[in-house]
Coordinates of C-alpha atoms (C1' of nucleotides) in Angstrom, one line a residue:
Chain A
X155 CA -0.2 0.1 0.0
X156 CA 1.8 3.0 -1.4
X157 CA 1.4 5.9 1.5
X158 CA 2.3 8.7 -1.5
X159 CA -0.7 7.3 -3.5
X160 CA -3.1 7.6 0.3
X161 CA -1.8 11.2 0.6
X162 CA -2.7 12.0 -3.0
X163 CA -6.0 10.6 -2.5
X164 CA -6.7 12.4 0.7
X165 CA -5.6 16.2 -1.1
X166 CA -7.9 15.3 -5.0
X167 CA -10.9 14.7 -2.1
X168 CA -10.3 17.8 -1.2
X169 CA -10.5 19.7 -4.3
X170 CA -13.2 17.4 -5.5
X171 CA -14.8 18.7 -2.0
X172 CA -15.0 22.4 -2.8
X173 CA -16.4 22.1 -6.1
X174 CA -18.9 19.7 -5.7
X175 CA -20.1 19.4 -2.1
X176 CA -20.0 16.1 -0.2
X177 CA -23.0 14.6 -1.8
X178 CA -21.1 15.4 -5.5
X179 CA -18.6 14.1 -4.8
X180 CA -18.2 11.0 -7.6
X181 CA -15.5 9.1 -6.2
X182 CA -14.3 8.0 -10.6
X183 CA -13.9 11.6 -10.7
X184 CA -11.6 12.0 -7.2
X185 CA -9.4 8.8 -8.9
X186 CA -9.2 10.5 -11.5
X187 CA -8.1 13.7 -9.7
X188 CA -5.5 11.6 -8.0
X189 CA -3.8 10.0 -11.4
X190 CA -5.1 6.7 -9.3
X191 CA -7.2 3.7 -10.6
X192 CA -10.5 3.4 -8.4
X193 CA -11.1 0.5 -7.0
X194 CA -7.4 2.0 -4.8
X195 CA -9.8 4.3 -2.9
X196 CA -11.8 1.5 -2.0
X197 CA -9.4 -0.5 -0.9
X198 CA -7.9 1.9 1.6
X199 CA -11.7 3.4 2.4
X200 CA -15.4 1.1 2.8
X201 CA -17.3 4.2 2.1
X202 CA -17.5 7.4 0.9
X203 CA -18.4 8.3 4.3
X204 CA -15.2 7.1 5.6
X205 CA -12.6 8.2 2.7
X206 CA -14.4 11.8 4.2
X207 CA -13.8 11.1 7.4
X208 CA -10.2 10.3 7.2
X209 CA -9.4 12.5 5.4
X210 CA -10.5 15.2 7.4
X211 CA -8.9 13.7 11.1
X212 CA -5.8 13.3 9.5
X213 CA -5.8 17.5 7.7
X214 CA -7.1 18.8 11.2
X215 CA -9.5 20.9 8.8
X216 CA -10.3 22.8 12.8
X217 CA -10.8 26.6 12.8
X218 CA -8.2 28.2 14.9
X219 CA -6.4 27.3 18.3
X220 CA -5.9 29.1 20.8
X221 CA -2.9 30.2 22.9
X222 CA -1.9 32.7 25.7
X223 CA -0.8 36.2 24.7
X224 CA -0.4 37.6 28.2
X225 CA -3.9 39.8 28.0
X226 CA -7.8 39.0 26.8
X227 CA -7.4 41.4 23.9
X228 CA -4.0 39.4 23.4
X229 CA -5.2 36.1 23.6
X230 CA -8.4 37.3 20.9
X231 CA -6.2 38.3 17.8
X232 CA -4.6 35.8 18.0
X233 CA -6.9 33.4 17.7
X234 CA -8.6 35.6 15.5
X235 CA -5.4 35.6 13.5
X236 CA -4.9 31.9 13.4
X237 CA -8.9 31.8 12.5
X238 CA -9.0 33.7 10.3
X239 CA -5.3 32.2 8.1
X240 CA -7.4 28.7 8.6
X241 CA -10.7 30.2 6.6
X242 CA -8.4 32.5 4.0
X243 CA -7.1 28.8 2.7
X244 CA -10.1 28.6 -0.8
X245 CA -10.8 24.5 -0.2
X246 CA -11.6 25.1 3.8
X247 CA -13.5 28.3 2.6
X248 CA -15.7 26.2 0.5
X249 CA -15.8 22.7 2.7
X250 CA -16.0 23.7 5.9
X251 CA -19.9 25.6 5.0
X252 CA -20.4 22.6 3.1
X253 CA -20.4 20.0 6.5
X254 CA -22.4 22.5 7.9
X255 CA -24.8 21.5 5.4
X256 CA -24.5 18.2 5.1
X257 CA -24.7 17.6 8.3
X258 CA -28.6 19.5 9.1
X259 CA -30.1 16.7 5.7
X260 CA -27.9 14.2 7.0
X261 CA -26.2 13.3 9.9
X262 CA -23.3 10.5 8.4
X263 CA -21.0 13.7 9.5
X264 CA -22.6 14.9 12.8
X265 CA -19.3 12.9 15.0
X266 CA -17.5 14.4 13.1
X267 CA -18.4 17.7 13.3
X268 CA -19.1 17.5 16.8
X269 CA -15.5 16.2 17.7
X270 CA -13.8 18.9 16.4
X271 CA -15.9 21.7 18.0
X272 CA -15.4 20.1 20.9
X273 CA -11.9 20.3 20.9
X274 CA -12.0 24.0 20.7
X275 CA -14.2 25.0 22.8
X276 CA -12.5 23.7 25.3
X277 CA -9.6 25.7 24.7
X278 CA -11.5 28.9 24.4
X279 CA -13.0 27.6 27.9
X280 CA -8.6 27.4 28.7
X281 CA -9.3 31.0 27.2
X282 CA -11.0 32.5 29.4
X283 CA -9.8 31.1 32.6
X284 CA -6.7 33.3 32.2
X285 CA -8.7 35.9 31.2
X286 CA -10.8 35.7 34.7
X287 CA -7.2 34.7 36.8
X288 CA -6.1 38.3 34.9
X289 CA -9.2 39.9 36.6
X290 CA -10.0 40.9 33.0
X291 CA -13.5 39.4 33.4
X292 CA -16.4 38.4 36.0
X293 CA -15.7 35.7 37.4
X294 CA -19.1 34.3 36.3
X295 CA -19.4 35.6 33.6
X296 CA -22.2 34.1 30.8
X297 CA -19.1 31.6 29.4
X298 CA -21.6 30.0 26.7
X299 CA -22.9 33.5 25.2
X300 CA -18.7 34.4 25.2
X301 CA -18.2 31.1 23.5
X302 CA -20.8 31.8 20.9
X303 CA -19.5 35.4 20.3
X304 CA -15.6 34.9 20.0
X305 CA -15.3 33.3 16.9
X306 CA -18.4 34.0 15.1
X307 CA -18.1 37.5 13.6
X308 CA -15.3 36.2 12.0
X309 CA -16.7 34.0 10.4
X310 CA -20.3 35.8 9.4
X311 CA -17.7 37.6 7.5
X312 CA -15.2 35.7 5.7
X313 CA -18.0 32.3 5.2
X314 CA -21.3 34.1 5.4
X315 CA -20.2 37.4 3.5
X316 CA -17.2 35.8 1.8
X317 CA -15.5 39.1 2.4
X318 CA -11.8 39.0 3.3
X319 CA -10.5 40.6 6.9
X320 CA -7.9 43.2 7.1
X321 CA -5.0 42.9 9.8
X322 CA -6.4 46.2 11.4
X323 CA -10.4 44.3 10.9
X324 CA -8.8 41.9 12.9
X325 CA -7.6 44.1 15.6
X326 CA -10.8 45.6 15.9
X327 CA -12.5 43.2 16.3
X328 CA -11.2 41.6 18.9
X329 CA -11.1 45.1 20.9
X330 CA -14.4 45.1 20.3
X331 CA -15.6 41.4 21.4
X332 CA -13.2 42.6 24.7
X333 CA -15.9 44.3 25.5
X334 CA -18.9 42.6 24.4
X335 CA -17.3 39.6 27.1
X336 CA -17.2 42.3 30.0
X337 CA -20.8 43.2 29.5
X338 CA -21.4 38.9 29.4
Chain B
X261 CA -52.3 26.6 -14.6
X262 CA -53.4 26.0 -11.3
X263 CA -51.9 27.9 -8.7
X264 CA -52.5 26.0 -5.6
X265 CA -50.4 23.1 -8.2
X266 CA -47.5 25.9 -7.7
X267 CA -47.5 26.1 -4.7
X268 CA -47.7 22.6 -3.3
X269 CA -44.3 22.1 -6.3
X270 CA -42.7 24.7 -4.7
X271 CA -43.0 23.7 -1.1
X272 CA -42.2 20.0 -1.6
X273 CA -39.5 21.2 -3.2
X274 CA -38.6 22.8 0.1
X275 CA -39.2 19.3 1.7
X276 CA -37.4 17.9 -0.3
X277 CA -34.0 20.9 -0.4
X278 CA -33.6 19.9 3.2
X279 CA -33.1 16.8 3.6
X280 CA -30.9 16.0 0.5
X281 CA -29.3 19.8 -0.3
X282 CA -29.4 20.9 -3.3
X283 CA -27.6 19.3 -5.1
X284 CA -29.5 16.3 -4.7
X285 CA -32.8 17.3 -5.2
X286 CA -34.5 15.2 -7.7
X287 CA -37.1 16.7 -9.5
X288 CA -39.3 13.6 -10.0
X289 CA -39.2 13.1 -5.9
X290 CA -40.5 16.8 -5.4
X291 CA -43.2 16.5 -8.1
X292 CA -43.3 12.8 -6.4
X293 CA -44.1 14.6 -2.9
X294 CA -46.3 17.4 -4.3
X295 CA -48.9 14.5 -5.8
X296 CA -47.8 15.9 -9.1
X297 CA -46.2 14.3 -13.0
X298 CA -42.7 15.6 -13.8
X299 CA -44.6 17.4 -16.2
X300 CA -46.0 20.5 -14.4
X301 CA -42.6 21.1 -12.9
X302 CA -41.5 21.6 -16.7
X303 CA -44.0 23.4 -17.7
X304 CA -43.4 26.0 -15.1
X305 CA -39.9 26.1 -14.9
X306 CA -37.1 25.5 -16.9
X307 CA -34.4 24.1 -14.8
X308 CA -34.1 23.5 -11.0
X309 CA -32.3 26.8 -10.6
X310 CA -35.1 28.2 -12.1
X311 CA -37.7 27.0 -10.2
X312 CA -35.0 27.4 -6.7
X313 CA -34.9 30.8 -7.3
X314 CA -38.2 31.4 -7.5
X315 CA -39.1 29.5 -4.9
X316 CA -37.0 31.1 -2.7
X317 CA -37.5 34.3 -4.1
X318 CA -41.6 33.7 -3.8
X319 CA -41.7 32.9 0.3
X320 CA -38.7 35.1 0.6
X321 CA -36.5 32.5 2.9
X322 CA -35.0 36.2 4.9
X323 CA -33.3 36.1 8.0
X324 CA -34.8 39.0 9.6
X325 CA -36.3 42.7 9.4
X326 CA -35.4 45.8 11.7
X327 CA -37.6 48.1 13.7
X328 CA -37.9 51.1 15.2
X329 CA -38.1 50.4 19.4
X330 CA -36.4 53.4 20.7
X331 CA -33.2 52.6 21.5
X332 CA -30.6 50.6 20.6
X333 CA -30.8 47.5 21.8
X334 CA -34.6 47.9 21.3
X335 CA -34.1 46.9 18.3
X336 CA -31.2 44.8 18.6
X337 CA -34.0 42.8 20.7
X338 CA -35.9 42.6 18.7
X339 CA -34.0 41.8 14.9
X340 CA -32.7 39.1 17.2
X341 CA -35.7 38.2 18.3
X342 CA -37.6 38.3 14.6
X343 CA -34.2 36.1 13.6
X344 CA -34.0 33.0 15.9
X345 CA -37.9 32.8 15.3
X346 CA -36.8 32.5 11.5
X347 CA -33.8 29.7 13.0
X348 CA -36.8 28.3 14.8
X349 CA -37.9 27.1 10.8
X350 CA -37.1 23.7 10.4
X351 CA -36.5 24.0 6.7
X352 CA -35.1 27.1 6.7
X353 CA -32.6 26.0 9.1
X354 CA -31.5 23.3 6.5
X355 CA -31.5 25.3 3.3
X356 CA -30.0 28.3 4.4
X357 CA -26.6 27.2 4.8
X358 CA -26.9 24.6 1.9
X359 CA -27.3 28.4 -0.6
X360 CA -24.2 29.0 1.8
X361 CA -22.2 25.9 0.2
X362 CA -24.1 25.2 -2.7
X363 CA -22.7 29.2 -3.6
X364 CA -18.9 28.4 -2.6
X365 CA -19.0 25.2 -5.0
X366 CA -21.5 27.0 -7.7
X367 CA -22.2 30.3 -9.0
X368 CA -25.9 29.8 -10.1
X369 CA -27.4 30.7 -6.5
X370 CA -24.9 33.0 -5.7
X371 CA -26.9 36.3 -7.4
X372 CA -30.2 34.9 -5.5
X373 CA -28.2 35.3 -1.7
X374 CA -26.4 38.6 -3.0
X375 CA -29.5 40.1 -3.5
X376 CA -31.5 39.0 0.6
X377 CA -27.7 39.8 1.9
X378 CA -28.2 43.5 0.3
X379 CA -31.9 44.4 2.1
X380 CA -30.7 43.5 5.7
X381 CA -27.6 45.1 5.7
X382 CA -29.5 48.5 4.3
X383 CA -32.1 47.8 7.0
X384 CA -29.2 48.1 9.9
X385 CA -27.5 50.6 8.5
X386 CA -30.8 52.7 9.3
X387 CA -30.5 51.3 12.5
X388 CA -27.1 52.6 13.0
X389 CA -28.8 55.9 11.8
X390 CA -31.3 55.9 14.6
X391 CA -28.7 55.2 16.9
X392 CA -26.1 57.3 15.8
X393 CA -28.8 60.6 16.6
X394 CA -29.9 58.7 19.0
X395 CA -26.8 60.2 20.1
X396 CA -26.3 55.4 21.4
X397 CA -22.8 55.8 19.0
X398 CA -20.3 57.6 18.1
X399 CA -20.9 59.1 14.3
X400 CA -17.4 57.4 12.2
X401 CA -18.4 53.5 14.6
X402 CA -17.5 50.9 12.2
X403 CA -19.7 49.9 10.4
X404 CA -19.0 46.9 8.3
X405 CA -17.8 45.8 12.0
X406 CA -20.6 46.7 13.6
X407 CA -22.6 44.7 11.9
X408 CA -21.3 41.8 10.6
X409 CA -20.8 41.1 14.8
X410 CA -25.3 42.1 14.7
X411 CA -26.2 39.1 13.7
X412 CA -22.7 37.0 13.6
X413 CA -23.1 35.0 17.6
X414 CA -27.0 34.0 16.7
X415 CA -26.5 32.8 13.8
X416 CA -23.5 30.7 14.5
X417 CA -25.1 29.7 17.6
X418 CA -28.0 28.3 15.6
X419 CA -27.0 27.4 12.9
X420 CA -23.2 26.7 13.2
X421 CA -23.4 24.8 17.2
X422 CA -27.0 23.8 16.2
X423 CA -28.0 25.6 19.4
X424 CA -31.5 26.9 20.2
X425 CA -32.2 30.7 22.8
X426 CA -34.0 31.3 25.1
X427 CA -35.7 35.1 24.7
X428 CA -33.1 35.3 28.4
X429 CA -30.1 34.3 25.5
X430 CA -31.3 37.2 23.3
X431 CA -31.3 39.5 25.6
X432 CA -28.1 39.2 27.3
X433 CA -26.6 38.4 23.6
X434 CA -28.7 41.8 22.5
X435 CA -26.4 44.2 26.1
X436 CA -23.2 42.3 24.6
X437 CA -23.5 43.3 21.2
X438 CA -24.4 47.6 22.5
X439 CA -20.7 47.3 24.5
X440 CA -19.0 45.4 21.5
X441 CA -21.2 48.1 19.0
X442 CA -19.9 51.0 21.7
X443 CA -16.0 50.1 20.9
X444 CA -16.8 49.3 17.7
Chain C
dA183 C1' 13.7 -16.7 -10.2
dT184 C1' 9.9 -16.2 -7.2
dG185 C1' 5.9 -15.0 -4.3
dC186 C1' 3.4 -11.5 -3.1
dG187 C1' 0.6 -7.0 -2.4
dT188 C1' -0.7 -3.4 -5.0
dC189 C1' -1.1 -0.6 -8.9
dG190 C1' -3.8 1.4 -13.4
dA191 C1' -7.5 0.7 -16.7
dT192 C1' -11.6 -1.6 -17.8
dA193 C1' -15.6 -4.4 -17.6
dC194 C1' -20.1 -5.1 -15.6
dG195 C1' -24.6 -5.1 -14.0
dC196 C1' -27.7 -2.2 -11.8
dT197 C1' -29.3 2.1 -10.5
dT198 C1' -31.5 7.2 -10.1
dG199 C1' -33.1 10.5 -12.7
dC200 C1' -32.5 13.9 -16.0
dG201 C1' -35.3 16.5 -20.7
dT202 C1' -38.8 14.7 -23.7
dT203 C1' -42.8 13.0 -25.1
dC204 C1' -47.0 11.2 -25.4
dC205 C1' -51.4 9.8 -23.7
dA206 C1' -55.7 9.2 -21.6
dT207 C1' -57.8 12.1 -18.3
dT208 C1' -60.6 16.0 -15.9
dC209 C1' -61.8 20.5 -16.1
dA210 C1' -63.0 26.1 -17.9
dC211 C1' -65.1 28.1 -20.5
dG212 C1' -68.3 30.0 -24.9
Chain D
dC86 C1' -71.1 20.3 -26.3
dG87 C1' -66.8 20.7 -28.5
dT88 C1' -62.8 23.2 -27.7
dG89 C1' -58.5 24.3 -25.8
dA90 C1' -55.5 24.0 -21.6
dA91 C1' -53.7 21.6 -18.2
dT92 C1' -53.5 17.1 -15.4
dG93 C1' -50.5 13.0 -13.3
dG94 C1' -48.7 9.0 -14.6
dA95 C1' -45.0 6.9 -17.6
dA96 C1' -42.1 5.4 -21.3
dC97 C1' -37.9 6.6 -23.6
dG98 C1' -32.6 7.0 -24.4
dC99 C1' -29.0 8.7 -22.4
dA100 C1' -26.1 9.8 -19.0
dA101 C1' -23.5 9.2 -14.5
dG102 C1' -21.9 6.9 -11.0
dC103 C1' -21.5 2.8 -8.1
dG104 C1' -19.9 -1.5 -5.8
dT105 C1' -17.1 -5.1 -7.9
dA106 C1' -14.6 -7.9 -9.8
dT107 C1' -10.8 -8.8 -13.1
dC108 C1' -6.1 -8.6 -16.1
dG109 C1' -1.4 -8.1 -16.9
dA110 C1' 2.3 -5.3 -15.5
dC111 C1' 5.5 -3.2 -11.7
dG112 C1' 7.5 -3.0 -7.0
dC113 C1' 9.6 -5.2 -3.3
dA114 C1' 11.2 -8.5 0.1
dT115 C1' 13.0 -12.8 -0.5

DNA sequence: ATGCGTCGATACGCTTGCGTTCCATTCACG
DNA sequence: CGTGAATGGAACGCAAGCGTATCGACGCAT
């Protein structure tokens, strides 16, 4: 089993996915794109779902990571910059909304999406912990609301509205979010 | 040409759309669901795209409307409550993300989505005008950012995270948004 | 050299659905 | 009543793709 071919197949899947959406993925087209035969796909994965799940988990299409930058605003800025970098990627920009849409129609991909979401939210909790410890946020702030507020404006702008976001816009967004989180 | 049948066909399209996504819509299934023959669809619309565009425009899948409630916070709360009502609708919750995903893959539906988005944003501008006139917001606030902030947390929560939102949560969200808009 | 696993290419039977067309029936109107 | 429009149901030729299987070729390890 050739690992380089497995990688090529995964890459081809993402390209095809970004053009057709999950439902429209033709495994024949994926194989062709990878310069392989269809049997090579079936030797590795029993189904489209298994193939897609493996590919997503392997590449780790994840929005962003949180890190400790010394202050809430700096943490938020770093998060938004990382998220911006991920959403700038053409394939991510196309596959991410399709993942959500597909989940609404068929629950096949739901476990995968849930796993990704859970990881990110746990990291967000840790960032809130740090801000509380620094005295930047109230101890009993509404964490549900805070964790919805943080990624949503950037997601809305870049995915829903398909707009680019400058570094200055990220900075302003972080400042607005700090104000919002203080009111949570 | 029976108008009641046209209506039934549109309704059937939405049901099918919510189950299969746009790509997976089978006009045969739509016709069957509406208790009609396929020819009835082709007599009215030349293609799936024309059918879908007509249906969306006729029903007006729109997120929400803005109204003057006397203060920025009240305006925002009213907006969020209206948007919440729309997003509670099962078909909307499924078709909306699919519209976005489909737009990313194929530009067929882009003009339709742009029209919907433009209308809503213009109304958002008027709400900001009112808040500025009342002295609630700075004259030169970052309107781009403000108009991204307003709908995004609710969209994120209800569509991306598939979570319900209580009236109390809407109120808290409105308050956080006021704080954010003041920092814009 | 030999054996094994994997490869791409292809064929196969099957399914689904498209867009078009047809037909007997129904309905509304003059 | 006669006529024309529209109807649901179905047939048609065509296309695409699925999942399975096969075959000769290739690369690698022994």
